[in-house]
mmCIF file of C-alpha atoms in Angstrom:
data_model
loop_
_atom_site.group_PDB
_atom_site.id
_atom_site.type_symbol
_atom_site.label_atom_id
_atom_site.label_comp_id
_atom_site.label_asym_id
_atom_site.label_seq_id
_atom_site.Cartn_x
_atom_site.Cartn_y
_atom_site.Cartn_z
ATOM 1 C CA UNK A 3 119.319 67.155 103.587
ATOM 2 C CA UNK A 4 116.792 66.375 106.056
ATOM 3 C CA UNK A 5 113.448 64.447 104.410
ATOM 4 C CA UNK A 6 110.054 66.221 105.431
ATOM 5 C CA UNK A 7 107.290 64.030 106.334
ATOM 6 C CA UNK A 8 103.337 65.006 105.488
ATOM 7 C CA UNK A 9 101.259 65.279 107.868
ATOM 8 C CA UNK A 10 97.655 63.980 107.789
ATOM 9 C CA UNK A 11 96.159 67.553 107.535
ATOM 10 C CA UNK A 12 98.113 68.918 105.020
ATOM 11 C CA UNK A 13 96.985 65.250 103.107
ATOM 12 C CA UNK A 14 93.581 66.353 103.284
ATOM 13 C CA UNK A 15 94.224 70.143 102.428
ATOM 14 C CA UNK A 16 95.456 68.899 99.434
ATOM 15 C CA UNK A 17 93.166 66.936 98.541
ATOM 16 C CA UNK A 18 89.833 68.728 99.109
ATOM 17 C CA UNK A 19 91.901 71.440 96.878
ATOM 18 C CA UNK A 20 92.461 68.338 94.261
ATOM 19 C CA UNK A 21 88.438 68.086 94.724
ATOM 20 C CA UNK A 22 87.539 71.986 94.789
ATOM 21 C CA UNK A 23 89.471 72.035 91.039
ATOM 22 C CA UNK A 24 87.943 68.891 89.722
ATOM 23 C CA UNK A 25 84.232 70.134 90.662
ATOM 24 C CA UNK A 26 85.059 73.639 89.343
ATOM 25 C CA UNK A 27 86.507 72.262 86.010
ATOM 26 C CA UNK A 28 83.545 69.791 85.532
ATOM 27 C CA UNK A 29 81.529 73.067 86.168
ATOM 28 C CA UNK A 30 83.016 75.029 83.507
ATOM 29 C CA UNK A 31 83.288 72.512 81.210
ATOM 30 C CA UNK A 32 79.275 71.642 81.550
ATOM 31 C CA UNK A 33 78.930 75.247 80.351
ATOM 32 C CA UNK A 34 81.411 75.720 78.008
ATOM 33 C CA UNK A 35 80.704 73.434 75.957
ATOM 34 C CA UNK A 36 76.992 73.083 76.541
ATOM 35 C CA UNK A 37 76.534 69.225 76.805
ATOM 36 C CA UNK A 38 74.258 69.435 79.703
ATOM 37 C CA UNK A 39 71.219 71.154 78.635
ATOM 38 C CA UNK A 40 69.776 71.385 82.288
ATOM 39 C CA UNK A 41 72.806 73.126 83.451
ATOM 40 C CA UNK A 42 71.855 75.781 81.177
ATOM 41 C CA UNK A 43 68.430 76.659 82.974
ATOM 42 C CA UNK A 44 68.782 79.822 85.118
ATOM 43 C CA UNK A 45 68.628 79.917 88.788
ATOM 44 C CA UNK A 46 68.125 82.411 91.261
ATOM 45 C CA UNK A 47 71.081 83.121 94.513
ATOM 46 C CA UNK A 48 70.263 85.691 97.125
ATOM 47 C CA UNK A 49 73.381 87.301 96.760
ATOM 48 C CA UNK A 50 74.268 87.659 92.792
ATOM 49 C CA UNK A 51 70.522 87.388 91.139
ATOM 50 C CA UNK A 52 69.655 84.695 88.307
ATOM 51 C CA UNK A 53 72.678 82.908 86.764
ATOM 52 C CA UNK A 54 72.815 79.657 84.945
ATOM 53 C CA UNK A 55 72.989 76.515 86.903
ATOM 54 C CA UNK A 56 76.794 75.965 85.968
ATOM 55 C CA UNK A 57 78.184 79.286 87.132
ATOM 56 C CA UNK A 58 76.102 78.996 90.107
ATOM 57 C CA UNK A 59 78.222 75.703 90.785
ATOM 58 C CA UNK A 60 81.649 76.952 89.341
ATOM 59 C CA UNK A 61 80.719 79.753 92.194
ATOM 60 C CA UNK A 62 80.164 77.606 94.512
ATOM 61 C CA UNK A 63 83.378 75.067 93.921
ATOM 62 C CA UNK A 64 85.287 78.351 94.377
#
């Protein structure tokens, strides 16, 4: 069988999804857990109304 070589872009497709997962799971863990008070505070988006800070950011990492 023939060996497959990466290419540069599909490098850095992988890892901005690598990067997209970490900052979503740092997200949800914030709030999960609640060891971030701040996160906690509500904020307002145009779109979906007031949320808390950390599903504002898990929304935004997805």
């Amino acid at each position: 069988m023939e060996k497959r070589k990466l290419s540069g872009k599909t490098i850095l497709k992988l890892a901005g999804a690598l990067l997209a997962l970490a900052y979503l799971g740092f997200y949800f863990y914030v709030g999960i857990t609640g060891k971030l008070p701040y996160m906690h505070e509500t904020v307002h988006i145009m779109r979906y109304g007031d949320r808390k800070k950390w599903v504002a950011g898990g929304m935004t990492a997805a």
